[in-house]
mmCIF file of C-alpha atoms in Angstrom:
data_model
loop_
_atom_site.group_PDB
_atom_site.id
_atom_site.type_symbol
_atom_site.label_atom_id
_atom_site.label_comp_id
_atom_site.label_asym_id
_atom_site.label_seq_id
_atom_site.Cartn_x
_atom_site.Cartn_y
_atom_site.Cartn_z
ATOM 1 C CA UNK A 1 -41.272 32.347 -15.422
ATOM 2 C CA UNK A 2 -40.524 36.301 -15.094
ATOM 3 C CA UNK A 3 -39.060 36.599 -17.824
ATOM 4 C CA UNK A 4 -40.043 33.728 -20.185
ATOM 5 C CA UNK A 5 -39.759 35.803 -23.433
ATOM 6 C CA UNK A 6 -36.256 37.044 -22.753
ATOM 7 C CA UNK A 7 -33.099 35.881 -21.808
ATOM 8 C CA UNK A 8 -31.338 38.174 -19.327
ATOM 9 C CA UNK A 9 -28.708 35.551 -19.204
ATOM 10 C CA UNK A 10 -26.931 36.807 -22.674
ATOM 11 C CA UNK A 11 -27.184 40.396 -20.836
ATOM 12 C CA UNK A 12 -23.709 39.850 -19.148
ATOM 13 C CA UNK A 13 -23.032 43.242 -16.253
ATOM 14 C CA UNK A 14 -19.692 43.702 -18.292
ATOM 15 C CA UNK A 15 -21.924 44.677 -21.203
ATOM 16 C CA UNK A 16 -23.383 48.445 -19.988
ATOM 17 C CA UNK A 17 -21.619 48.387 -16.487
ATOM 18 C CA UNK A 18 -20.480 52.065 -17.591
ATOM 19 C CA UNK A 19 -23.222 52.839 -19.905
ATOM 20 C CA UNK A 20 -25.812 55.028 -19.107
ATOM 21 C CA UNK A 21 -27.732 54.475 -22.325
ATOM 22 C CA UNK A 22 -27.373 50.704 -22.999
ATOM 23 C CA UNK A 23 -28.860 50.078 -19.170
ATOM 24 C CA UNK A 24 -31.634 51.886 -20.015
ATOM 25 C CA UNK A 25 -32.654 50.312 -23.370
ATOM 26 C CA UNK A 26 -31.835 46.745 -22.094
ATOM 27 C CA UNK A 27 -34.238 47.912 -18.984
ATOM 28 C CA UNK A 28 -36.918 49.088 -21.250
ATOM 29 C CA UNK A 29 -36.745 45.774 -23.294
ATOM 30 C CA UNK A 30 -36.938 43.816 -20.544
ATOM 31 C CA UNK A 31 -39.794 45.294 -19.280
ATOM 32 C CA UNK A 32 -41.733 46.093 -22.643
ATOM 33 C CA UNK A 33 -41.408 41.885 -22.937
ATOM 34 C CA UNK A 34 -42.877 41.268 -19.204
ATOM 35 C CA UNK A 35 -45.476 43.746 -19.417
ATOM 36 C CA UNK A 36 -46.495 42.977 -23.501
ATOM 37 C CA UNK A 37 -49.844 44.151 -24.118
ATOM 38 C CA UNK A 38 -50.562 45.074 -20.613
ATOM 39 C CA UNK A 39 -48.284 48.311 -20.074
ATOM 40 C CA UNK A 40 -46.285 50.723 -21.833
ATOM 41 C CA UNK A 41 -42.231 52.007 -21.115
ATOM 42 C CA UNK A 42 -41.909 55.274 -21.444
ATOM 43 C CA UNK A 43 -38.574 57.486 -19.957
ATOM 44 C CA UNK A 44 -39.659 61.410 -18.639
ATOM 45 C CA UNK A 45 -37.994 64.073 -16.735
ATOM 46 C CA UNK A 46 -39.840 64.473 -13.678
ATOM 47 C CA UNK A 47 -39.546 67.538 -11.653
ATOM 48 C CA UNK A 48 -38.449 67.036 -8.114
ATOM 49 C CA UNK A 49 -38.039 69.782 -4.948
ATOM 50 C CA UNK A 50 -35.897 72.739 -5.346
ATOM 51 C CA UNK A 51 -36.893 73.270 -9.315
ATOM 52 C CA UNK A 52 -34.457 70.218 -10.261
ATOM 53 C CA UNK A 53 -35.904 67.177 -12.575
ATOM 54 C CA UNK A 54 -34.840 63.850 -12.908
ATOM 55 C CA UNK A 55 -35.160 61.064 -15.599
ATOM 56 C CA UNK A 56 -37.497 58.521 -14.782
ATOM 57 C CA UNK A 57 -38.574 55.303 -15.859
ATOM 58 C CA UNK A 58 -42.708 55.506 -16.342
ATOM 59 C CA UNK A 59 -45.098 52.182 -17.160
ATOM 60 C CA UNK A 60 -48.338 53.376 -18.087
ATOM 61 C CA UNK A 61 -51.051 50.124 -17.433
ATOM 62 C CA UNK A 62 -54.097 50.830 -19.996
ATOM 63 C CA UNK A 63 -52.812 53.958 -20.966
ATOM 64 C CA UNK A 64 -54.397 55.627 -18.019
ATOM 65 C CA UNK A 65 -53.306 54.603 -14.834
ATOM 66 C CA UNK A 66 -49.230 55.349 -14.112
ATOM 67 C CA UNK A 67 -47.302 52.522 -11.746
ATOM 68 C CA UNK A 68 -44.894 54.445 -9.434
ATOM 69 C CA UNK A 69 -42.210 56.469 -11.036
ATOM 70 C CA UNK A 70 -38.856 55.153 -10.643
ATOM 71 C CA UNK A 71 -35.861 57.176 -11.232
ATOM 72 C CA UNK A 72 -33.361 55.693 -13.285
ATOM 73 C CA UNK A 73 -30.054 57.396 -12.059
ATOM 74 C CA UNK A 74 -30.553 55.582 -8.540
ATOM 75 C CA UNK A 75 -31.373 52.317 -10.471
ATOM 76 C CA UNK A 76 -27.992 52.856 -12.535
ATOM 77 C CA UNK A 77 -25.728 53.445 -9.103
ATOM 78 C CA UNK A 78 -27.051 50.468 -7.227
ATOM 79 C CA UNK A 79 -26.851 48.480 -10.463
ATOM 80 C CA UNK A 80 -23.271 49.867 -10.696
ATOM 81 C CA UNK A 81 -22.478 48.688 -7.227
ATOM 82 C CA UNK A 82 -23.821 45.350 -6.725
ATOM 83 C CA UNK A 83 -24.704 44.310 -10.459
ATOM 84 C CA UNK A 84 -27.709 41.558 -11.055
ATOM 85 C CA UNK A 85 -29.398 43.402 -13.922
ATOM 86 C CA UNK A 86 -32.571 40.648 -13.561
ATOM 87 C CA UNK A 87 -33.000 41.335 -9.946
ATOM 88 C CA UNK A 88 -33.368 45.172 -10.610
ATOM 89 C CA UNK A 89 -36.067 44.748 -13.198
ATOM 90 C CA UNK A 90 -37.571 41.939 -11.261
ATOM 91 C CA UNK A 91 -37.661 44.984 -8.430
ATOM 92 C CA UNK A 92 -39.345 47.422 -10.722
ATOM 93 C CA UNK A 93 -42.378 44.727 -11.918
ATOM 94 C CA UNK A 94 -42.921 44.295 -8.116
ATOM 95 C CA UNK A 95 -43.444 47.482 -7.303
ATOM 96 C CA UNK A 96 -45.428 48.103 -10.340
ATOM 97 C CA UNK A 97 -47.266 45.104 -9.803
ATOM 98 C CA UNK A 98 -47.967 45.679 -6.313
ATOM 99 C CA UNK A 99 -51.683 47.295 -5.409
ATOM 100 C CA UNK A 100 -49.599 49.615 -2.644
ATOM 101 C CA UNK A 101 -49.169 51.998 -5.696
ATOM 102 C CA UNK A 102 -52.464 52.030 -7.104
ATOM 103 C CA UNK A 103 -53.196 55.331 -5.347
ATOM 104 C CA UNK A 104 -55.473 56.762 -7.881
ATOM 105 C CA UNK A 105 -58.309 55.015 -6.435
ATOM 106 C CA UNK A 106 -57.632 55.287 -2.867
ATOM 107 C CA UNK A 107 -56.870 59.058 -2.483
ATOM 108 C CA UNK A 108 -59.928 59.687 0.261
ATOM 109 C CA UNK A 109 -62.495 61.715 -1.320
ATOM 110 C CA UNK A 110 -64.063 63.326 2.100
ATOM 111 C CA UNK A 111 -61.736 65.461 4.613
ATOM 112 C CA UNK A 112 -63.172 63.228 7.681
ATOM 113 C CA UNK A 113 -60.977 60.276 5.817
ATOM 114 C CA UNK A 114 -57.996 62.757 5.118
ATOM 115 C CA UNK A 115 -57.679 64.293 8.421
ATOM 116 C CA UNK A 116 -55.207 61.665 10.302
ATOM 117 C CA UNK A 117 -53.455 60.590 6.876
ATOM 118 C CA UNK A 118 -52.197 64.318 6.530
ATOM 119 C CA UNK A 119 -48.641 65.303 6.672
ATOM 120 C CA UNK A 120 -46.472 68.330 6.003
ATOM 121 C CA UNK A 121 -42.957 68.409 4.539
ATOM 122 C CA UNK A 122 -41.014 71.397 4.478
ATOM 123 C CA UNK A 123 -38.874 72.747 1.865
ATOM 124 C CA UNK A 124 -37.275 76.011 0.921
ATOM 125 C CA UNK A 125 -39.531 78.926 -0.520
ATOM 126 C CA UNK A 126 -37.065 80.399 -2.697
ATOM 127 C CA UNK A 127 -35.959 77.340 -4.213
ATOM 128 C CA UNK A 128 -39.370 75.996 -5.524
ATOM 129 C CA UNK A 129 -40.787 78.714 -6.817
ATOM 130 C CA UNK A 130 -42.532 76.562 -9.685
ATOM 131 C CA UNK A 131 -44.021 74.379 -7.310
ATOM 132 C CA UNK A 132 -45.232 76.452 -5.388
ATOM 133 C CA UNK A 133 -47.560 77.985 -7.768
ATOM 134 C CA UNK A 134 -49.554 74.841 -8.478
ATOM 135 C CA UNK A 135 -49.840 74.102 -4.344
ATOM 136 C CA UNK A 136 -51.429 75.267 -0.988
ATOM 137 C CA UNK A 137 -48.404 76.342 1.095
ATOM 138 C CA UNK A 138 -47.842 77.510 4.601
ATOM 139 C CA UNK A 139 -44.621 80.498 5.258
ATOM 140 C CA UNK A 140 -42.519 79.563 8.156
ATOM 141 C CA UNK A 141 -39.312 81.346 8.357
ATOM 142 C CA UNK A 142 -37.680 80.801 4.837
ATOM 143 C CA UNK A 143 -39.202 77.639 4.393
ATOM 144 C CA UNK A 144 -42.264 76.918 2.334
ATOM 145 C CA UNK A 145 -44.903 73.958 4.114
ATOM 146 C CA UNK A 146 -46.640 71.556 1.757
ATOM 147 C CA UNK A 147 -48.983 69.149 2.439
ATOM 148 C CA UNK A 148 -49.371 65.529 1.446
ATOM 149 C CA UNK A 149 -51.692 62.637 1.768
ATOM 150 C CA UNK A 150 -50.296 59.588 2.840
ATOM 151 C CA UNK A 151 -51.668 56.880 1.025
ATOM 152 C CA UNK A 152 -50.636 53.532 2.093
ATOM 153 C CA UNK A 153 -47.800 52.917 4.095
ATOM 154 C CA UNK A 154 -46.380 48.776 4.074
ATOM 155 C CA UNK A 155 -42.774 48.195 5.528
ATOM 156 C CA UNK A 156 -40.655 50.258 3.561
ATOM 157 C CA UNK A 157 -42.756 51.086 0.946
ATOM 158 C CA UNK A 158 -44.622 54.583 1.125
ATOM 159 C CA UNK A 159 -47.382 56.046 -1.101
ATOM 160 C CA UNK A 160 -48.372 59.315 -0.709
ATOM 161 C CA UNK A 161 -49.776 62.431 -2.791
ATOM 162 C CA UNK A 162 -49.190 65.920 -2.732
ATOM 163 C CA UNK A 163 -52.051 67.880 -1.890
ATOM 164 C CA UNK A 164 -53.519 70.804 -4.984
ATOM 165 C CA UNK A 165 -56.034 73.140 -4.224
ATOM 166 C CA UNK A 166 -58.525 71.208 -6.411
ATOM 167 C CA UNK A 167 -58.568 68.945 -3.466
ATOM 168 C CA UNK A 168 -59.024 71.593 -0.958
ATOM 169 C CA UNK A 169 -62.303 72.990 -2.970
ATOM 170 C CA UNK A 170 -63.309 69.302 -2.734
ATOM 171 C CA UNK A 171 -62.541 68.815 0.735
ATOM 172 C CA UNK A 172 -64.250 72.463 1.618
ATOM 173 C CA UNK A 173 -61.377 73.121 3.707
ATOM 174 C CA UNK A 174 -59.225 75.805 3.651
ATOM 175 C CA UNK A 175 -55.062 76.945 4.340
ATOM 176 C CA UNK A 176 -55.412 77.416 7.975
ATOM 177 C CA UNK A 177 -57.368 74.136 8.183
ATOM 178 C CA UNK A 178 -54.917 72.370 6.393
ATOM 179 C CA UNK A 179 -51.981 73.805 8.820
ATOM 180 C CA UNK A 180 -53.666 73.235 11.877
ATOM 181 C CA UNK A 181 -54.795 69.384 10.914
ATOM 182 C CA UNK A 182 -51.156 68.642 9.482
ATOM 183 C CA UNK A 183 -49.412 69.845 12.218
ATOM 184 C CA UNK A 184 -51.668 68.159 14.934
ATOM 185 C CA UNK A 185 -50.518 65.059 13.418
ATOM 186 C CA UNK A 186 -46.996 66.087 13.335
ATOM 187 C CA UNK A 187 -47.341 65.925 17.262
ATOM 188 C CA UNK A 188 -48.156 62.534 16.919
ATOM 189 C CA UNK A 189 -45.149 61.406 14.871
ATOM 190 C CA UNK A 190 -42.070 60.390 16.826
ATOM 191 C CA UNK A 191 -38.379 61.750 16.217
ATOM 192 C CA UNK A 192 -35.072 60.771 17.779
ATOM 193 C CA UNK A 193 -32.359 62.915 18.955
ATOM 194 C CA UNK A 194 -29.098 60.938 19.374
ATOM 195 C CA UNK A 195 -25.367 62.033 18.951
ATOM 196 C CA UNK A 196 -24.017 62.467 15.126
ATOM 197 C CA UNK A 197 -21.492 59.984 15.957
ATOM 198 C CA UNK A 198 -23.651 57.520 16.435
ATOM 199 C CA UNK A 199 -25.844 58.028 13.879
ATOM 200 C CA UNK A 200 -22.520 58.100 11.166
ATOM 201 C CA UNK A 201 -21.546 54.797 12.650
ATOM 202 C CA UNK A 202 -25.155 53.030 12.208
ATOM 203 C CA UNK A 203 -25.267 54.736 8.939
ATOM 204 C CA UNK A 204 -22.346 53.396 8.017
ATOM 205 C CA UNK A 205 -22.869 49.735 8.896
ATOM 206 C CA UNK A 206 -26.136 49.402 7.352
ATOM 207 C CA UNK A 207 -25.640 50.861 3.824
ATOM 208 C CA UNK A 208 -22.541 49.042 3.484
ATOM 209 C CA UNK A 209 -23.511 46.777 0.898
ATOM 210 C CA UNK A 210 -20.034 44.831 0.133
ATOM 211 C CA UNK A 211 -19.768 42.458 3.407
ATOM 212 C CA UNK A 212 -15.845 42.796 3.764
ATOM 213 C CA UNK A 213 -16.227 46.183 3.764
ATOM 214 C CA UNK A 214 -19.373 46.153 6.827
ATOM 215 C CA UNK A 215 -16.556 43.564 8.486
ATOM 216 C CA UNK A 216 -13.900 46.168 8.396
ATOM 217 C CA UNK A 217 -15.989 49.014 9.622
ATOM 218 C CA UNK A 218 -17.447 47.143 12.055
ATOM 219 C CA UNK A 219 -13.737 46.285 13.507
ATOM 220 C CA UNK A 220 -13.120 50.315 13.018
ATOM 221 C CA UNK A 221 -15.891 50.776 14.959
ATOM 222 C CA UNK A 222 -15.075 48.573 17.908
ATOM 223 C CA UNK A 223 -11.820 50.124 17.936
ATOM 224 C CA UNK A 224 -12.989 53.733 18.149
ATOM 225 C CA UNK A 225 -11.794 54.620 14.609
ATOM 226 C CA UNK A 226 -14.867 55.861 13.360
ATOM 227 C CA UNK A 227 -15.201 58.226 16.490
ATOM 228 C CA UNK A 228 -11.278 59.271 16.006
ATOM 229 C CA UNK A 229 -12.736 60.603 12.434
ATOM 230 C CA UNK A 230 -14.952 62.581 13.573
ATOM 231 C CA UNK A 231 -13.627 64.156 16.861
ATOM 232 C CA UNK A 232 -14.820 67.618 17.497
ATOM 233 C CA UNK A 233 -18.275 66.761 16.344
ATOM 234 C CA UNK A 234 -19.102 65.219 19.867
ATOM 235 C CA UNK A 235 -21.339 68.437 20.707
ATOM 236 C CA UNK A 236 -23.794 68.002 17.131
ATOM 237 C CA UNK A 237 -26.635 65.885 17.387
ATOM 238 C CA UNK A 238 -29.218 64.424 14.346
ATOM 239 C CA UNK A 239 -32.674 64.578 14.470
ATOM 240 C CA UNK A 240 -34.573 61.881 12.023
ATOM 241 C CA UNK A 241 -38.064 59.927 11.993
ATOM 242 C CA UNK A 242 -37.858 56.016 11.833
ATOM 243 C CA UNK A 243 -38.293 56.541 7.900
ATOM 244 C CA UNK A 244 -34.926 58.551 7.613
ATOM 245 C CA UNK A 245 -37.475 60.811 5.083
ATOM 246 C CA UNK A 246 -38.255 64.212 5.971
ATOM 247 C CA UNK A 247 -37.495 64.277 8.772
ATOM 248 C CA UNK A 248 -36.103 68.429 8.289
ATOM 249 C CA UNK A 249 -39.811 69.240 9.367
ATOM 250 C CA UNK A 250 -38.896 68.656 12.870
ATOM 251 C CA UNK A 251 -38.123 71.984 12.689
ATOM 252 C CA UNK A 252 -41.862 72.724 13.291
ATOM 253 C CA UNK A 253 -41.688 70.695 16.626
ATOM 254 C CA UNK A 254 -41.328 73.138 19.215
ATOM 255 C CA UNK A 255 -41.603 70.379 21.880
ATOM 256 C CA UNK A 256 -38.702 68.719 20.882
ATOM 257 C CA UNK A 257 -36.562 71.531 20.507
ATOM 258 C CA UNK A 258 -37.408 72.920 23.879
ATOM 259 C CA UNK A 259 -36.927 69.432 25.235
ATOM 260 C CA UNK A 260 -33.359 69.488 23.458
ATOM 261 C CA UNK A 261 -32.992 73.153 24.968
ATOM 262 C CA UNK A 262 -33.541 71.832 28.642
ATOM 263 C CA UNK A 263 -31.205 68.746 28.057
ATOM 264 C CA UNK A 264 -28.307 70.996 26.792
ATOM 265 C CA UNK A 265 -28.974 73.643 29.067
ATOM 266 C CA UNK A 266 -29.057 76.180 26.644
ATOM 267 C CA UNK A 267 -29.349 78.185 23.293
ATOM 268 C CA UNK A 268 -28.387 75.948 20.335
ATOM 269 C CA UNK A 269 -28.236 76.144 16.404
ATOM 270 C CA UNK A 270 -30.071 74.473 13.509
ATOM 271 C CA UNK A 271 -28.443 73.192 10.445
ATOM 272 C CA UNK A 272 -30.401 72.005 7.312
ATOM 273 C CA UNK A 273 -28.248 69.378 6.572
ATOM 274 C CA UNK A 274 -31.330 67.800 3.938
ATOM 275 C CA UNK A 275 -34.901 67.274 3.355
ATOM 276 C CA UNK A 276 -34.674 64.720 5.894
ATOM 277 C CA UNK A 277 -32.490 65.396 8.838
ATOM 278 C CA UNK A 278 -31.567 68.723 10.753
ATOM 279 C CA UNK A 279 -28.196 68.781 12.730
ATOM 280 C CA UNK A 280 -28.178 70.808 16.286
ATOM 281 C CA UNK A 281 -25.836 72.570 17.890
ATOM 282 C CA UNK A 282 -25.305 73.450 21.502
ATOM 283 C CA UNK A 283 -23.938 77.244 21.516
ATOM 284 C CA UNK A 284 -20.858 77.061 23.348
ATOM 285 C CA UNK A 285 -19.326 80.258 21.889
ATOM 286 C CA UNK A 286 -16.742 78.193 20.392
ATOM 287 C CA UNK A 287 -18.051 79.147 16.384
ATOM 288 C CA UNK A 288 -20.410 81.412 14.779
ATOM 289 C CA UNK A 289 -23.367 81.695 12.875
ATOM 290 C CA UNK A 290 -21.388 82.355 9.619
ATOM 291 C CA UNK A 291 -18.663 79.801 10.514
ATOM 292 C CA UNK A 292 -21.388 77.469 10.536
ATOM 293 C CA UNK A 293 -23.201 78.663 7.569
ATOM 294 C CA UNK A 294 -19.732 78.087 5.566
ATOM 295 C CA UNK A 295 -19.987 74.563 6.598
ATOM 296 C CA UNK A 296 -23.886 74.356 5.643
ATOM 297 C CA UNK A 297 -23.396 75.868 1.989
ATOM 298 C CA UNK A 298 -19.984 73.067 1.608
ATOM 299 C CA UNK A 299 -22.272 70.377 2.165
ATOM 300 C CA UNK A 300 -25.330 71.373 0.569
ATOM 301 C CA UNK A 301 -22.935 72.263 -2.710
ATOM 302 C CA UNK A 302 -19.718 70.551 -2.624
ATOM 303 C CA UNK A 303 -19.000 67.442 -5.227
ATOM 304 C CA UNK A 304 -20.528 64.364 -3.459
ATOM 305 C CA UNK A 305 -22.534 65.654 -0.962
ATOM 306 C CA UNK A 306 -26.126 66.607 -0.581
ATOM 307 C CA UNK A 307 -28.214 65.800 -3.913
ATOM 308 C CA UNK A 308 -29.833 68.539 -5.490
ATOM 309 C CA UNK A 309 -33.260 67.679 -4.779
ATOM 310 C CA UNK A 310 -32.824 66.953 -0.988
ATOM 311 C CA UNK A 311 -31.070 70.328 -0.104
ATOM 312 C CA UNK A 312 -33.498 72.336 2.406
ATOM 313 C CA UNK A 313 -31.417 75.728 3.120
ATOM 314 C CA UNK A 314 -28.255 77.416 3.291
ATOM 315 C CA UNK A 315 -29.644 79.598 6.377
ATOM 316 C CA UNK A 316 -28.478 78.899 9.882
ATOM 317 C CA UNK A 317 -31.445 78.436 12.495
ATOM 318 C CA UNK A 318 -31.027 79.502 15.791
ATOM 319 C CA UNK A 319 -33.450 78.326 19.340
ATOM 320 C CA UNK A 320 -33.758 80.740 22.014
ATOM 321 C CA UNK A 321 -34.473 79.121 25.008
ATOM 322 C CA UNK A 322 -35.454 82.456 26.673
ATOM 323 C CA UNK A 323 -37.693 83.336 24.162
ATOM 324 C CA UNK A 324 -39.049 79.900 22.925
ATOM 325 C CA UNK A 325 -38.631 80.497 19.103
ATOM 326 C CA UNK A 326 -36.458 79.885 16.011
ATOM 327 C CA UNK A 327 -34.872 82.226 13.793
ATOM 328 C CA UNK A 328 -32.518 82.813 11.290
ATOM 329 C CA UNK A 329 -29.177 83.940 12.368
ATOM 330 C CA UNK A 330 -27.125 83.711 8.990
#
């Protein structure tokens, strides 16, 4: 009943499995037949963090109101991996159908209704220099602090809006308010510290799509493979929210850290590994600070690694115990 006025059927995966282009025309037919007279297709580059831009697939309902932008290159690779060209599009008329995403309408209009939706994300100052002309921001080492307004939040599915200073002249509120309300909330939110190891192996098991493949790693896992791979690692741990999504602004969570500093007994280093998760480091003495930043620029820039939109630094942090604080060290 979906799809009534086309046949995905005679779209066959072998057809654009390696094609960029065909995909997205048989995606925009598909949905310019669903939505008929209701919503139009359109593709745009979108700009994303750290000045980068990706192509998007936009419906427009009434030519006024935007569903959720959904960016086509992620689309493509899961497509490319698992294949079921109906059940993607079926995925993206969901989501657009779904009143989650109608945030135009329920962005609060007072700051009593804002206050406990705000959040902060942190990203690098030097890499967002567009951005950050059109935003309030807050300087914290070499980081730049945004704000956002978190919509809606149901099961996985987040909607939230970045916050512009035509808000703030609304909301009669100014930078330091902002700050102080955003991270009083971020006090609230929980984080987990737990052994990279761990975290790689749970990883591992639960984005493995092909079930043969989950089998075997599971069976590498019992057997202590996994670990074997990544001996030498046992002293880094990773710090994430339940969301696995931006989590890096733990960094602002001097609470934690000092909590991590009294577990470890000591001094320990920060690494940026993304957006979303920050790696620590007990200082043993064993490396140093530009050791370690050699590792953090591989990742962040090596073929296959971090993507370019989720990279948060190439510094190395450092926490002194002693003197309760974070710096950079390299």
């Amino acid at each position: 009943a979906l799809f009534k006025n086309v046949d995905l059927k005679e779209i066959t995966d072998e057809e654009f499995t390696n094609n960029y282009a065909e995909f997205k025309e048989a995606l925009r037919d598909a949905l310019q037949t669903h939505f008929l007279g209701r919503a139009e297709v359109h593709f745009q580059s979108v700009a994303k963090t750290n000045d980068t831009a990706k192509e998007a697939v936009v419906l427009w309902k009434n030519q006024k109101e935007p569903c959720p932008t959904i960016y086509l290159e992620e689309l493509y690779q899961g497509y490319q991996q698992t294949g079921g060209f109906e059940k993607y599009v079926e995925m993206i008329v969901q989501i657009c159908e779904n009143p989650l995403f109608s945030v135009k309408e329920q962005i609060p209009k007072k700051w009593e209704e804002v206050k406990h939706r705000l959040q902060m994300r942190v990203i690098n100052k030097n890499w967002n220099t567009e951005l950050l002309k059109q935003v309030p921001y807050k300087e914290y080492l070499d980081f730049a602090v945004v704000f956002y307004i978190l919509v809606k939040e149901e099961q996985e599915m987040i909607a939230s809006v970045l916050v512009n200073w035509e808000q703030m002249e609304t909301w009669k509120v100014g930078l330091e308010g902002l700050w102080k309300t955003a991270l009083r909330n971020l006090r609230k939110e929980s984080f987990r510290v737990e052994p990279v190891i761990e975290f790689v192996r749970k990883k591992l098991l639960r984005e493995t799509a092909d079930p043969g493949m989950a089998e075997l790693l599971t069976k590498q896992v019992e057997a202590g493979e996994i670990e074997a791979c990544l001996a030498g690692l046992e002293q880094l741990h990773v710090v994430k929210n339940p969301s696995e999504s931006y989590g890096g602004r733990a960094i602002l969570r001097e609470d934690l850290l000092r909590e991590f500093a009294q577990e470890q007994g000591g001094d320990f280093y920060i690494l940026p590994c993304s957006v979303h998760e920050l790696l620590l480091l007990k200082d043993t003495g064993r490396v140093t600070a530009e050791e370690l930043k050699k590792m953090v620029c591989e990742i962040n820039h090596g073929p296959g690694m971090v993507e370019p939109e989720a990279r948060l630094s190439d510094s190395v942090y450092y926490y002194n115990k002693e003197m309760d604080r974070v710096e950079i060290v390299a």
